Structure formats: C-alpha cells, structure tokens
Coordinates of C-alpha atoms in Angstrom, one line a residue:
L1 CA 250.6 245.1 202.0
L2 CA 252.6 241.8 201.5
E3 CA 253.3 240.6 198.0
N4 CA 251.5 237.6 196.5
T5 CA 254.7 235.5 196.8
C6 CA 253.3 232.3 198.2
N7 CA 255.1 229.2 196.8
N8 CA 252.4 227.0 198.2
K9 CA 249.6 227.3 195.7
R10 CA 247.0 224.9 197.2
L11 CA 245.4 225.2 200.6
D12 CA 242.0 224.7 202.2
L13 CA 242.0 227.4 204.8
V14 CA 239.1 228.2 207.2
F15 CA 239.2 231.2 209.6
I16 CA 237.3 230.7 212.9
I17 CA 236.7 234.1 214.5
D18 CA 235.6 234.7 218.1
S19 CA 232.6 237.2 217.8
S20 CA 231.6 237.1 221.5
R21 CA 230.4 240.2 223.4
S22 CA 233.9 240.5 225.1
V23 CA 235.4 241.5 221.7
R24 CA 234.8 245.2 221.3
H25 CA 233.7 246.6 218.0
Y26 CA 237.0 248.3 217.1
D27 CA 238.8 245.1 218.1
F28 CA 236.6 243.1 215.8
E29 CA 237.6 245.5 213.0
K30 CA 241.3 244.7 213.9
V31 CA 240.6 241.0 213.3
K32 CA 239.1 241.7 209.9
E33 CA 242.2 243.8 209.0
F34 CA 244.4 240.9 210.0
I35 CA 242.4 238.5 207.8
L36 CA 242.6 240.9 204.8
T37 CA 246.4 241.1 205.3
I38 CA 246.7 237.3 205.3
L39 CA 244.7 237.1 202.1
Q40 CA 247.2 239.3 200.3
F41 CA 249.9 236.6 199.9
L42 CA 247.4 233.8 199.0
D43 CA 246.6 232.7 195.5
I44 CA 242.8 232.4 195.8
S45 CA 241.0 230.3 193.2
P46 CA 239.2 226.9 193.0
D47 CA 242.5 225.2 191.9
A48 CA 244.8 227.0 194.3
T49 CA 243.8 228.3 197.8
R50 CA 240.2 228.0 198.9
V51 CA 239.1 230.1 201.9
G52 CA 236.1 229.8 204.2
L53 CA 235.1 231.8 207.3
I54 CA 233.1 231.0 210.5
Q55 CA 232.4 233.4 213.3
Y56 CA 230.9 232.3 216.5
G57 CA 229.3 233.5 219.8
S58 CA 226.6 231.5 221.4
T59 CA 225.9 230.0 218.0
V60 CA 227.9 229.3 214.9
K61 CA 227.5 231.4 211.7
Q62 CA 229.2 230.4 208.5
E63 CA 229.9 233.6 206.6
F64 CA 231.1 231.7 203.5
S65 CA 232.3 228.2 202.7
L66 CA 235.4 226.9 200.8
K67 CA 233.3 226.7 197.6
T68 CA 231.5 230.1 197.9
F69 CA 234.0 232.4 196.2
R70 CA 236.4 231.9 193.3
R71 CA 238.2 235.3 193.4
K72 CA 240.2 237.1 196.1
Q73 CA 238.3 240.4 195.7
D74 CA 235.0 238.5 196.4
V75 CA 236.5 237.1 199.6
E76 CA 237.8 240.5 200.7
R77 CA 234.4 242.1 200.1
A78 CA 232.7 239.4 202.3
V79 CA 235.2 239.9 205.1
K80 CA 234.6 243.6 205.1
R81 CA 230.8 243.1 205.3
M82 CA 231.0 240.7 208.2
M83 CA 228.9 241.9 211.3
H84 CA 229.8 241.4 214.9
L85 CA 227.6 238.8 216.7
A86 CA 228.3 240.0 220.3
T87 CA 227.0 236.9 222.1
G88 CA 228.6 234.0 224.1
T89 CA 231.8 232.0 223.6
M90 CA 231.0 228.5 222.2
T91 CA 234.5 227.7 220.9
G92 CA 234.0 223.9 220.9
L93 CA 230.8 224.2 218.9
A94 CA 232.6 226.2 216.3
L95 CA 235.3 223.6 216.0
Q96 CA 232.7 220.9 215.8
Y97 CA 231.0 222.8 212.9
A98 CA 234.4 223.1 211.1
V99 CA 235.1 219.3 211.4
N100 CA 231.6 218.1 210.4
I101 CA 230.6 220.7 207.9
A102 CA 233.1 223.3 206.8
F103 CA 235.7 220.7 205.8
S104 CA 233.3 218.3 204.1
E105 CA 233.6 217.8 200.4
T106 CA 230.0 219.0 199.9
E107 CA 231.1 222.4 201.3
G108 CA 234.2 222.6 199.0
A109 CA 237.0 220.8 200.8
R110 CA 239.1 218.7 198.5
P111 CA 239.5 214.9 199.2
L112 CA 242.3 213.8 201.5
R113 CA 243.8 211.7 198.7
Q114 CA 244.7 215.0 196.9
N115 CA 247.1 215.9 199.8
V116 CA 245.8 219.5 199.9
P117 CA 246.6 220.9 203.4
R118 CA 243.6 221.6 205.6
I119 CA 244.2 224.5 208.0
I120 CA 242.1 226.2 210.7
M121 CA 243.2 229.6 211.9
I122 CA 241.2 230.4 215.1
V123 CA 241.3 233.8 216.9
T124 CA 239.8 234.1 220.4
D125 CA 240.0 236.4 223.4
G126 CA 238.2 234.5 226.2
R127 CA 237.7 231.2 227.9
P128 CA 235.3 228.9 226.1
Q129 CA 231.9 228.1 227.6
D130 CA 232.0 224.5 226.3
P131 CA 234.6 221.7 226.1
V132 CA 237.2 222.1 223.4
A133 CA 240.0 219.5 223.9
E134 CA 238.2 216.4 222.6
I135 CA 236.8 218.0 219.4
A136 CA 240.1 219.8 218.7
A137 CA 241.9 216.4 219.0
K138 CA 239.4 214.9 216.6
A139 CA 240.1 217.7 214.1
R140 CA 243.8 217.3 214.4
N141 CA 243.5 213.5 214.0
S142 CA 241.5 213.9 210.9
G143 CA 244.4 215.8 209.3
I144 CA 243.5 219.4 210.0
L145 CA 246.4 221.7 211.1
I146 CA 245.2 224.2 213.7
F147 CA 246.8 227.6 214.4
A148 CA 245.4 229.0 217.7
I149 CA 245.8 232.8 218.3
G150 CA 244.9 234.1 221.8
V151 CA 244.4 237.7 222.6
G152 CA 244.6 239.2 226.1
R153 CA 243.7 237.1 229.1
V154 CA 243.3 233.8 227.3
D155 CA 244.2 230.7 229.2
M156 CA 247.4 229.3 227.6
N157 CA 246.5 225.7 228.5
T158 CA 243.2 226.1 226.6
L159 CA 245.1 227.4 223.5
K160 CA 247.5 224.5 223.7
S161 CA 244.6 222.0 223.9
I162 CA 243.3 223.5 220.6
G163 CA 246.5 224.1 218.6
S164 CA 248.6 221.6 216.8
E165 CA 252.0 220.4 218.0
P166 CA 254.7 221.6 218.3
H167 CA 253.0 224.4 220.2
E168 CA 255.8 226.9 219.7
E169 CA 255.0 226.8 216.0
H170 CA 251.2 226.7 216.1
V171 CA 250.0 228.5 219.3
F172 CA 250.4 232.3 219.6
L173 CA 249.4 234.8 222.4
V174 CA 249.4 238.6 222.0
A175 CA 248.5 241.2 224.6
N176 CA 245.8 243.0 222.6
F177 CA 244.1 243.1 219.2
S178 CA 246.5 245.9 218.0
Q179 CA 249.4 243.4 218.2
I180 CA 247.8 240.7 216.1
E181 CA 249.2 242.4 212.9
T182 CA 252.7 241.4 214.2
L183 CA 251.9 237.8 213.4
T184 CA 251.4 238.4 209.7
S185 CA 254.9 237.7 208.5
A186 CA 255.2 234.6 210.6
F187 CA 252.0 233.2 209.0
Q188 CA 253.3 234.0 205.5
T189 CA 256.3 231.9 206.3
K190 CA 254.2 229.0 207.7
L191 CA 251.5 229.0 205.0
C192 CA 253.8 229.4 202.0
V193 CA 256.2 226.5 202.5
P194 CA 256.2 223.7 199.9
H195 CA 253.9 220.7 200.1
M196 CA 256.2 218.0 201.4
C197 CA 253.7 215.2 200.5
S198 CA 254.2 216.0 196.9
I199 CA 258.0 216.3 196.8
V200 CA 259.2 213.5 199.2
E201 CA 258.8 209.7 199.4
H202 CA 256.6 209.8 202.4
H203 CA 255.7 206.1 202.5
C204 CA 252.4 206.8 204.3
D205 CA 250.2 203.7 204.4
H206 CA 246.9 205.6 203.9
F207 CA 247.1 209.4 203.8
C208 CA 249.9 212.0 203.8
I209 CA 248.9 215.3 205.4
N210 CA 251.0 218.4 204.7
T211 CA 252.1 220.5 207.6
P212 CA 254.3 223.7 207.3
G213 CA 257.7 222.4 206.2
S214 CA 256.9 218.8 206.9
Y215 CA 254.1 216.2 206.8
L216 CA 252.2 213.7 208.9
C217 CA 250.8 210.2 208.1
R218 CA 247.2 209.6 208.9
C219 CA 245.0 206.5 208.7
K220 CA 241.5 205.8 207.5
Q221 CA 238.6 205.5 210.0
G222 CA 238.9 202.3 212.0
Y223 CA 242.7 202.2 211.7
I224 CA 245.4 203.4 214.0
L225 CA 248.9 204.6 213.2
N226 CA 251.7 202.2 214.1
A227 CA 254.8 203.1 216.1
D228 CA 256.7 203.7 212.8
Q229 CA 254.3 206.7 212.2
K230 CA 253.7 205.5 208.7
T231 CA 251.9 202.2 208.5
C232 CA 248.3 201.6 209.8
S233 CA 246.7 198.7 211.6
T234 CA 243.0 197.8 212.2
Q235 CA 241.9 199.6 215.4
D236 CA 240.9 197.1 218.0
L237 CA 238.4 199.2 220.0
C238 CA 237.3 196.1 221.8
A239 CA 240.8 195.8 223.3
V240 CA 241.4 199.5 224.1
E241 CA 238.0 200.7 225.3
K242 CA 235.7 199.7 228.2
H243 CA 233.1 198.3 225.9
A244 CA 231.0 196.6 228.7
C245 CA 229.9 193.8 226.3
E246 CA 228.7 190.9 228.5
Q247 CA 229.8 188.2 226.0
I248 CA 231.3 189.2 222.7
C249 CA 232.7 192.5 221.4
V250 CA 233.1 192.8 217.6
N251 CA 235.0 195.6 216.0
T252 CA 233.4 197.7 213.2
P253 CA 235.1 200.5 211.3
G254 CA 235.6 203.3 213.8
S255 CA 233.4 201.6 216.5
Y256 CA 232.3 198.2 217.9
V257 CA 229.1 196.2 218.5
C258 CA 228.2 193.7 221.2
Q259 CA 227.1 190.2 220.3
C260 CA 226.0 187.1 222.2
Y261 CA 226.8 183.4 222.1
E262 CA 224.5 180.9 220.5
G263 CA 221.3 180.6 222.4
Y264 CA 221.4 184.2 223.7
E265 CA 220.2 187.5 222.2
L266 CA 221.2 191.1 222.8
D267 CA 219.2 193.0 225.4
A268 CA 217.7 196.4 224.6
N269 CA 220.7 198.1 226.2
G270 CA 223.0 196.7 223.5
K271 CA 225.5 195.3 226.0
N272 CA 224.0 192.5 228.0
C273 CA 222.8 189.1 226.8
V274 CA 219.6 187.2 227.8
V275 CA 218.7 183.6 227.1
V276 CA 216.6 183.3 223.9
D277 CA 213.0 182.4 224.9
Y278 CA 212.0 180.5 221.8
C279 CA 208.7 179.4 223.5
A280 CA 207.7 183.0 224.2
L281 CA 206.0 183.3 220.7
D282 CA 202.6 181.7 221.1
N283 CA 204.1 178.6 222.7
Q284 CA 205.5 177.8 219.2
G285 CA 202.2 175.9 218.4
C286 CA 202.8 173.2 221.1
Q287 CA 199.5 171.8 222.3
H288 CA 200.7 171.1 225.8
E289 CA 204.1 172.4 226.8
C290 CA 207.0 174.2 225.0
V291 CA 210.5 173.6 226.3
N292 CA 213.5 175.8 225.5
T293 CA 216.9 174.3 224.5
E294 CA 220.2 176.1 223.9
D295 CA 219.5 177.0 220.3
S296 CA 215.9 175.9 219.7
Y297 CA 212.9 174.3 221.4
Y298 CA 210.7 171.2 221.5
C299 CA 207.1 170.3 222.4
K300 CA 206.3 168.1 225.4
C301 CA 203.1 166.4 226.4
H302 CA 201.4 166.2 229.8
P303 CA 201.7 162.9 231.7
G304 CA 199.6 160.2 230.1
F305 CA 200.0 161.7 226.6
I306 CA 202.5 161.2 223.7
L307 CA 203.6 163.5 220.9
N308 CA 202.1 163.0 217.5
P309 CA 204.3 162.9 214.3
D310 CA 203.7 166.6 213.8
K311 CA 205.9 167.1 216.9
R312 CA 203.3 169.6 218.3
T313 CA 200.0 168.0 219.1
C314 CA 199.5 165.2 221.8
R315 CA 197.3 162.1 222.1
K316 CA 196.5 159.4 224.6
P317 CA 198.9 156.5 224.0
D318 CA 197.6 153.2 222.8
Y319 CA 199.8 151.0 225.0
C320 CA 198.0 147.9 223.7
S321 CA 199.2 148.5 220.2
L322 CA 202.6 149.9 221.1
Q323 CA 204.0 146.8 222.6
D324 CA 203.5 143.0 222.9
H325 CA 201.0 143.0 225.8
G326 CA 200.6 139.2 225.9
C327 CA 196.8 139.4 226.8
E328 CA 195.1 136.2 225.7
Q329 CA 191.7 137.8 225.0
E330 CA 191.4 141.6 225.5
C331 CA 193.9 144.4 226.2
V332 CA 192.5 147.6 227.9
N333 CA 194.4 150.9 227.9
T334 CA 194.9 153.0 231.1
D335 CA 196.4 156.5 231.5
D336 CA 199.9 155.2 231.8
S337 CA 199.8 151.5 231.0
Y338 CA 197.3 148.7 230.2
F339 CA 195.7 145.6 231.7
C340 CA 194.4 142.3 230.4
R341 CA 190.7 141.4 230.5
C342 CA 188.7 138.3 229.8
Q343 CA 185.5 137.9 227.8
E344 CA 182.2 136.9 229.5
G345 CA 182.3 133.4 230.8
F346 CA 186.1 133.6 231.5
R347 CA 188.2 134.6 234.4
L348 CA 191.7 136.0 234.5
N349 CA 194.4 133.7 235.7
P350 CA 197.0 134.8 238.3
D351 CA 199.5 135.6 235.5
K352 CA 197.2 138.5 234.7
K353 CA 197.5 137.5 231.0
T354 CA 195.6 134.3 230.2
C355 CA 192.0 133.4 230.8
K356 CA 190.1 130.3 232.0
I357 CA 186.4 129.3 231.6
F358 CA 184.2 130.4 234.4
L359 CA 180.7 129.1 234.8
F360 CA 178.8 131.7 236.7
T361 CA 176.3 129.9 238.9
E362 CA 177.5 130.7 242.4
V363 CA 175.9 134.1 243.3
N364 CA 172.8 136.0 242.0
F365 CA 174.1 139.5 242.7
C366 CA 170.9 141.1 241.2
A367 CA 169.0 139.3 244.0
V368 CA 171.2 139.6 247.0
V369 CA 172.5 143.1 246.3
R370 CA 170.3 146.1 246.2
N371 CA 170.3 147.5 242.7
D372 CA 168.6 150.6 241.2
C373 CA 168.4 149.4 237.6
D374 CA 165.6 151.2 235.8
H375 CA 164.9 148.2 233.4
E376 CA 167.0 145.0 233.7
C377 CA 169.7 143.8 236.1
V378 CA 172.3 141.4 234.6
N379 CA 174.6 139.3 236.8
M380 CA 178.3 139.5 236.0
E381 CA 181.3 137.5 237.2
E382 CA 181.7 139.5 240.5
L383 CA 178.8 142.0 240.4
F384 CA 176.0 143.1 238.1
V385 CA 175.2 145.7 235.4
C386 CA 172.1 147.5 234.4
K387 CA 170.7 147.3 230.9
C388 CA 167.9 149.2 229.1
H389 CA 165.1 147.8 226.9
P390 CA 165.4 148.1 223.1
R391 CA 165.1 151.7 221.8
Y392 CA 166.0 153.1 225.2
T393 CA 169.4 154.7 226.0
Q394 CA 171.3 154.3 229.2
Q395 CA 172.1 157.6 231.1
H396 CA 175.6 158.5 232.1
H397 CA 175.3 157.2 235.7
G398 CA 174.3 153.8 234.4
D399 CA 171.1 153.0 236.4
T400 CA 168.4 154.9 234.6
C401 CA 167.1 154.6 231.0
S402 CA 165.8 157.3 228.6
N403 CA 163.3 156.8 225.8
E404 CA 165.1 159.5 223.8
L405 CA 166.5 157.8 220.7
D406 CA 170.3 158.2 220.2
H407 CA 170.2 158.9 216.5
C408 CA 174.0 159.0 216.4
V409 CA 174.1 155.4 217.6
E410 CA 171.0 154.0 215.8
S411 CA 171.7 155.5 212.4
N412 CA 174.6 155.4 210.0
H413 CA 175.3 159.1 210.4
G414 CA 178.5 159.3 208.4
C415 CA 180.0 162.1 210.5
E416 CA 183.7 162.2 210.0
Q417 CA 184.4 163.7 213.5
L418 CA 181.5 164.5 215.8
C419 CA 177.8 163.5 215.8
L420 CA 175.4 165.6 217.9
N421 CA 171.8 164.5 218.7
T422 CA 169.1 167.1 218.1
G423 CA 166.0 165.6 219.5
D424 CA 164.4 164.0 216.4
S425 CA 167.6 163.9 214.3
Y426 CA 171.4 164.7 214.4
V427 CA 174.0 167.0 212.9
C428 CA 177.7 166.6 212.2
Q429 CA 180.2 168.9 213.8
C430 CA 184.0 169.3 213.5
S431 CA 186.7 169.5 216.2
E432 CA 188.4 172.8 217.0
G433 CA 190.6 174.0 214.1
F434 CA 188.4 172.3 211.5
V435 CA 185.4 173.5 209.4
I436 CA 182.5 171.4 208.0
N437 CA 182.6 170.8 204.3
E438 CA 179.6 171.3 201.9
D439 CA 178.5 167.6 202.3
L440 CA 177.9 168.6 206.0
K441 CA 179.7 165.4 207.1
T442 CA 183.4 165.6 206.4
C443 CA 185.8 168.2 207.9
T444 CA 188.8 170.2 206.6
R445 CA 191.5 171.8 208.7
V446 CA 191.2 175.6 208.8
D447 CA 194.0 177.1 206.6
H448 CA 195.0 180.1 208.7
C449 CA 198.0 180.6 206.5
A450 CA 195.7 181.2 203.5
L451 CA 193.2 183.5 205.3
G452 CA 195.5 186.5 205.8
D453 CA 198.9 188.1 205.3
H454 CA 200.9 186.0 207.7
G455 CA 204.2 187.7 206.8
C456 CA 206.3 184.5 207.4
E457 CA 209.7 184.8 205.8
H458 CA 210.1 181.0 205.2
L459 CA 207.2 178.8 206.2
C460 CA 203.7 179.3 207.5
V461 CA 202.3 176.3 209.6
N462 CA 198.7 176.0 210.5
G463 CA 197.7 175.3 214.1
D464 CA 194.3 174.6 215.7
R465 CA 193.5 178.3 216.4
S466 CA 196.0 180.2 214.4
Y467 CA 199.3 179.7 212.6
T468 CA 203.0 179.9 213.4
C469 CA 206.0 180.9 211.2
Q470 CA 208.8 178.4 210.9
C471 CA 212.2 178.5 209.2
F472 CA 214.1 176.3 206.8
E473 CA 216.7 173.8 208.1
G474 CA 219.7 175.7 209.4
Y475 CA 217.7 178.8 210.3
R476 CA 215.9 179.9 213.4
L477 CA 213.0 182.3 214.1
R478 CA 213.8 185.9 215.2
N479 CA 212.0 187.5 218.1
D480 CA 209.5 189.1 215.7
G481 CA 208.1 185.6 215.1
K482 CA 208.2 186.2 211.3
T483 CA 211.7 186.5 209.9
C484 CA 214.5 184.0 210.1
K485 CA 218.3 184.1 210.6
R486 CA 220.9 181.4 210.3
K487 CA 221.4 179.2 213.4
N488 CA 225.1 179.0 213.0
V489 CA 226.6 180.5 209.8
C490 CA 230.1 179.6 211.1
K491 CA 229.2 175.9 211.0
S492 CA 227.4 176.0 207.7
V493 CA 230.0 177.7 205.5
N494 CA 233.7 177.4 204.9
H495 CA 234.5 180.6 206.7
G496 CA 238.3 180.4 206.5
C497 CA 238.9 182.2 209.8
E498 CA 242.3 181.4 211.1
H499 CA 241.3 181.8 214.8
V500 CA 237.7 182.3 215.7
C501 CA 234.5 182.5 213.6
V502 CA 231.7 184.6 215.2
N503 CA 228.1 184.6 213.9
A504 CA 226.8 188.0 212.9
D505 CA 223.1 188.0 212.0
N506 CA 223.0 186.4 208.5
S507 CA 226.7 186.4 208.0
Y508 CA 229.9 186.0 210.1
I509 CA 233.1 187.8 211.0
C510 CA 236.5 186.4 211.9
K511 CA 238.1 187.3 215.2
C512 CA 241.5 186.7 216.6
R513 CA 242.6 185.3 220.0
E514 CA 243.8 187.7 222.6
G515 CA 247.2 189.2 221.7
F516 CA 246.4 189.0 217.9
I517 CA 244.7 191.4 215.5
L518 CA 242.9 190.7 212.2
R519 CA 244.8 191.3 209.0
E520 CA 243.2 193.3 206.2
D521 CA 242.0 190.1 204.5
G522 CA 239.5 189.8 207.3
K523 CA 240.4 186.1 208.0
T524 CA 244.0 185.6 209.1
C525 CA 245.6 187.0 212.3
R526 CA 248.9 188.5 213.3
R527 CA 250.3 189.3 216.7
Q528 CA 248.9 192.6 218.0
D529 CA 252.2 193.8 219.4
I530 CA 255.2 191.5 218.9
C531 CA 257.4 194.0 220.7
K532 CA 255.4 193.6 223.9
S533 CA 255.1 189.8 223.7
V534 CA 258.8 188.9 223.1
S535 CA 262.2 189.8 224.6
H536 CA 263.2 191.9 221.6
G537 CA 266.5 193.3 223.0
C538 CA 266.1 196.6 221.1
E539 CA 268.2 199.3 222.8
H540 CA 266.0 202.2 221.7
V541 CA 262.7 201.4 219.8
C542 CA 261.0 198.2 218.8
V543 CA 258.7 198.5 215.8
N544 CA 256.2 195.8 214.8
E545 CA 256.4 194.5 211.3
D546 CA 253.6 192.0 210.5
D547 CA 254.6 188.8 212.3
S548 CA 258.0 190.0 213.3
Y549 CA 259.7 193.2 214.5
V550 CA 262.7 195.5 213.8
C551 CA 264.8 197.6 216.1
K552 CA 265.2 201.3 215.3
C553 CA 267.1 204.1 216.9
H554 CA 266.2 207.6 218.2
E555 CA 267.0 210.6 216.0
G556 CA 270.7 211.2 215.8
F557 CA 271.6 207.5 216.3
L558 CA 272.4 204.6 213.9
L559 CA 271.6 200.9 214.2
R560 CA 274.6 198.7 214.7
E561 CA 275.2 195.5 212.7
D562 CA 273.7 193.4 215.5
G563 CA 270.3 194.9 214.5
K564 CA 269.6 195.8 218.2
T565 CA 271.9 198.3 219.7
C566 CA 272.4 201.9 218.6
R567 CA 275.4 204.2 218.3
N568 CA 275.5 208.0 218.1
K569 CA 275.4 209.3 214.6
D570 CA 277.7 212.3 215.4
I571 CA 279.2 212.2 218.9
C572 CA 281.2 215.3 218.2
K573 CA 277.9 217.3 217.8
S574 CA 276.2 215.8 220.8
V575 CA 278.8 216.3 223.5
S576 CA 281.1 219.1 224.6
H577 CA 284.2 217.5 223.2
G578 CA 286.7 220.3 223.9
C579 CA 288.8 219.7 220.8
E580 CA 290.7 222.8 219.9
H581 CA 290.9 222.1 216.1
L582 CA 289.0 219.0 214.8
C583 CA 286.6 216.4 216.4
V584 CA 286.5 213.0 214.6
N585 CA 283.7 210.5 215.4
N586 CA 284.9 207.0 216.3
D587 CA 281.9 204.7 216.8
D588 CA 280.6 205.5 220.3
S589 CA 283.5 207.9 221.1
Y590 CA 285.6 210.5 219.4
T591 CA 289.2 211.7 219.0
C592 CA 290.6 215.2 218.7
Q593 CA 292.9 216.0 215.7
C594 CA 294.8 219.1 214.6
H595 CA 295.1 221.0 211.4
D596 CA 298.1 220.4 209.1
G597 CA 301.3 221.8 210.7
F598 CA 300.0 221.2 214.3
V599 CA 300.4 218.3 216.7
L600 CA 298.2 217.2 219.5
R601 CA 299.3 217.9 223.0
Q602 CA 299.3 215.3 225.7
D603 CA 295.9 216.5 227.0
G604 CA 294.4 215.0 223.8
K605 CA 292.5 218.1 223.0
T606 CA 294.7 221.2 222.3
C607 CA 297.2 221.6 219.5
R608 CA 300.6 223.3 219.1

C-alpha cells in the first residue's frame, strides 16, 4: 500500500462509480480495491480530507456524504460493504446529483471562500444513456475539478466532455478493470500537490479554485470571468442569450426577466407584452363608458350627457344654466342645446330670443279643430291643450282625465328622491344605490365598502351597485383589481441611473445603453468591451480595464515600452538558433557568442 505522504491536507473528494449491469461483479470489486488504494495516501478527517461516494445505474444512490465519516477506517468499511446496483447508465443524472446535493454545504462541502479543492473522480465503462456535456460543464464552472476514468470501449469524446482541461492530465482510458490500479501513483501525484490559492498572490476577484499544481479564478453567480482570467463582470444575459423579450429584458443574478413599457403588462408566457386594459375591471365604475389611455383610463358619457364632478356618473346638461342663453322670458333645455320660449300672451320674435305681446283673438282652435279633450279644451297661441277638472289628473297621452288623486302632487310628501302613489296614499322610495332611512323619507347611499371585506390596498370607492378599488396619487391598480403599484417609480424618485431607469414593480432598476454594462454600484455604466469598440492597436491581447484597456502579450512574450507591441521573452529558446556555444537574446533577435578562448567564425554560429 502507498504511504500516507499527502502534503495536501484539505480536499473535498467525491467518487462517482458506474454500477451499471455492464460492469461485472468481479470488475466492480476491482473498482472498490482502486478506491481503497487511493484512500491510503489521504489524511481523512473533518479538518483535512472529506470523502463522499455515489454509485449510479438507472438511479443515483449516495453511499455516504462528505460529512458522514470522520475516520479513514469508517470510510474503508463503507466502501467494502457497497453492493453492485446492476441497472442502466445514467451518468448525467449522477453528475447532476453531485453538483446539486453532494457538494452542497448541507451535505458537508466546505464553502468556496475557504479555497478547499472540490474534486470528482468518476469511473465508467459505457456510453451514458442521458446527456452529460452540459451538466459536466456546469460542474466545472462551479469550481469542481473532474477526473474522468474510462474502462474498455468508452467513447473518448464522451470522457473529454466530462473531464477538466487539459485533458491529458484529467482524462484517462484503460483497457480493462485490472489495469485501473496502474493509475494509483498518478493520482497520488495529482491529489497531493500544494494548494496554490494559499501560497500565491492569485488576485482572483471573487473565488480562487485549487487545481493540481495550479489554480483557477471563478466568479459568483450572475458574473462572468473577464479576459484577464482574474476579474469578474456582471453577466449580461440579455445581450448574450436569445431572451425573446418583446420589449425590455432585465438582468437578474444568473438569469433575466422580461418587462414591458408603461401602459403594457406582461403576458402569461412571460415574454410578450399586451396593452393594459384598465377598463376591464367592472368598467372602473364608469356609469356610461370607460376609455383606456396609455397609463390610466377616464370615464365618458353618452351623447347628450355630461360628466359629474365624481368623474364617473353622468347627467343631462343644463344648457340654460351653463351659458348666457339670452332668452328674454324662458329658456328650455333640449338633448344637446336649448331654445327660448315666451310666456302666455307673448310670441317669440325672429331673433329667437326676445318676446312681443300677442293678443290671441284670431282663431278658436278648440272649435275649428277636432279635439278629444275629456274635460276642457283651452286655446293656445297656435293650437290647443286639454285640461282636467279640479281633483282629476291628466293621463300620459294628454286627452283623458282620471279621478285617481295624485297624492304625490296634492300633498307635501317630503320624499327626498322618489314618491310613489299607492291608491289612497303614497310611499317614498330611493334611487338605485341608495337605501331609505328610518324616517321613511330621506335616502342614504349604500356603503358597499363597509358591508364586506373589500380587500382594497389603498382606497375603496362606493358605486351604485358595488364598489371599486382605487389607488393613491402616483399609483395604479393591478390586474387583480385590489392591489396597487407605482405608475412610474423612475419619475417619482431620484434614481441616479447614469443611462436608463426601468420601472420594476414597486421599485426600479438601472440599465445601460447598448455597448455598456452596469457597474457594481447598480447605477453607473461602463463600456462592455472597450477592446471591441476602439482601434486598440494591441499586437497580441487587448484586456478591458473599467473605462479603458491595456495591451498584454502571450506567454513567452514581453510588452514593449509603446504599451502595444510584444517581443519574445527568450528568442534563443523559441527558435532553432544553431549557435555552437552560446545564444544571446537581443530584443526580437539573437546573436551567437563563444566561450572564453574561442572566436566566432564568419558563419556567425560556430566557434574556433
């Protein structure tokens, strides 16, 4: 067995073992022996290396988690007891389980900020029956280092889609399970190297992830790694993905949401926008018509009516009182205007305003025109009218008379709104939306808001038949007809957004114009990629730095003083120089030199 000589004392290591039916029983035992051998050079304890194990077939079975065992002998005992599942090959499902559960802090994984390497060692002998590339990439991007070990006829491309890069250090293929033991010493070297995050100035903006002999920088969710491989920028998913938002796309940590312009609301599919129908909710209490506007609504009356001060109910206009009609004697309202009328004994002049005395003696219409008056016929200026004897009432068609007494006319009934004859008396009634008071004469509006639990967030307003909810100034009613949201938060607060303010429910978010991304203060903007938007002149690599950029060179090159072009760090090592003795770098070239006691020949390379 290998000695416990691991210099690297802290690891979170999870084995993922293929337990499908294609793995024979004695091969499964070989895998268990391989795991037991790896355990020998690990220092297993809660403060050093923690070990978990998952085996999978058609389903995933966690044999033990990173927090289950505190001692090596307990881990070894659990590995020896492990039973073969002998079902399908759901490799992607096993990787998904490792990312979501096995490496969660609740299952014993240490927080990323502690820089403890997270490692998966997966052993498989067949083609997976489910997708693996996407979930494996998610695992690697979350800071997990994956060693992929294939046995037998495993597809090498599948192994490479699982394992970390460089593949020559993290992907292994052996002919059979008996050869898997040959990998033990290689893994001792890879697992026991020092934690680079702890011993170097890594300058990672968010997280430093240890890898064997090196490290990687990773970013928090919702951020992406910049070209310098160290700093992080807010991930603009709205710019890089086909979000399909019809109007506005708003980034959220690790995702995005669609929003709509003022006067629109999001459809049920979460992508498209529809015009807000403010009038859809019980006509908003408008007596006649409700008319939608861009961000609200208003009530409108039918022709011949005008809006009351409550802005909801309508009434016939009193044109005679609304304007200077100029009628000398009487003004009479019509549906859409008025006309002037003269009193008895007067006739209207051609100006249709003033009156002149008229002595009616010319024609006895009651005599010359057939009339059907029940009681009396009375001549008028141009025709006649029927009148009834005292204590009789004229019927609606005007000719006949009834001896039924109109108590509502004859008596001082005192009804506030409506008086209704009842044969030998009368009763008072109220208009719709009102109830009669205890005095049986006066009326009070029905208080629908007080009768039940209206649920209005701001204001409850009584209508004739029911109630409607309304919002305070600066707010508008949501589709539920109860709750309120700000009409335009961006206009009502000092948002401080450098470019664009976008309303977001009861708050707002700042957005940047195209080509810019939001800084971490959530208000100011910087160019998304200066290197792409300017002629930078960098010979090798252009790296964005806030509102500017810097030029950098590829490995093995140095930046010249002009800050743009690069020169080879060591020409002598990068070319076949042919110098017999010494090669001396000289900026972008080199010269050959000889040891003491020798001189350079004319060929500039050999010495004598």
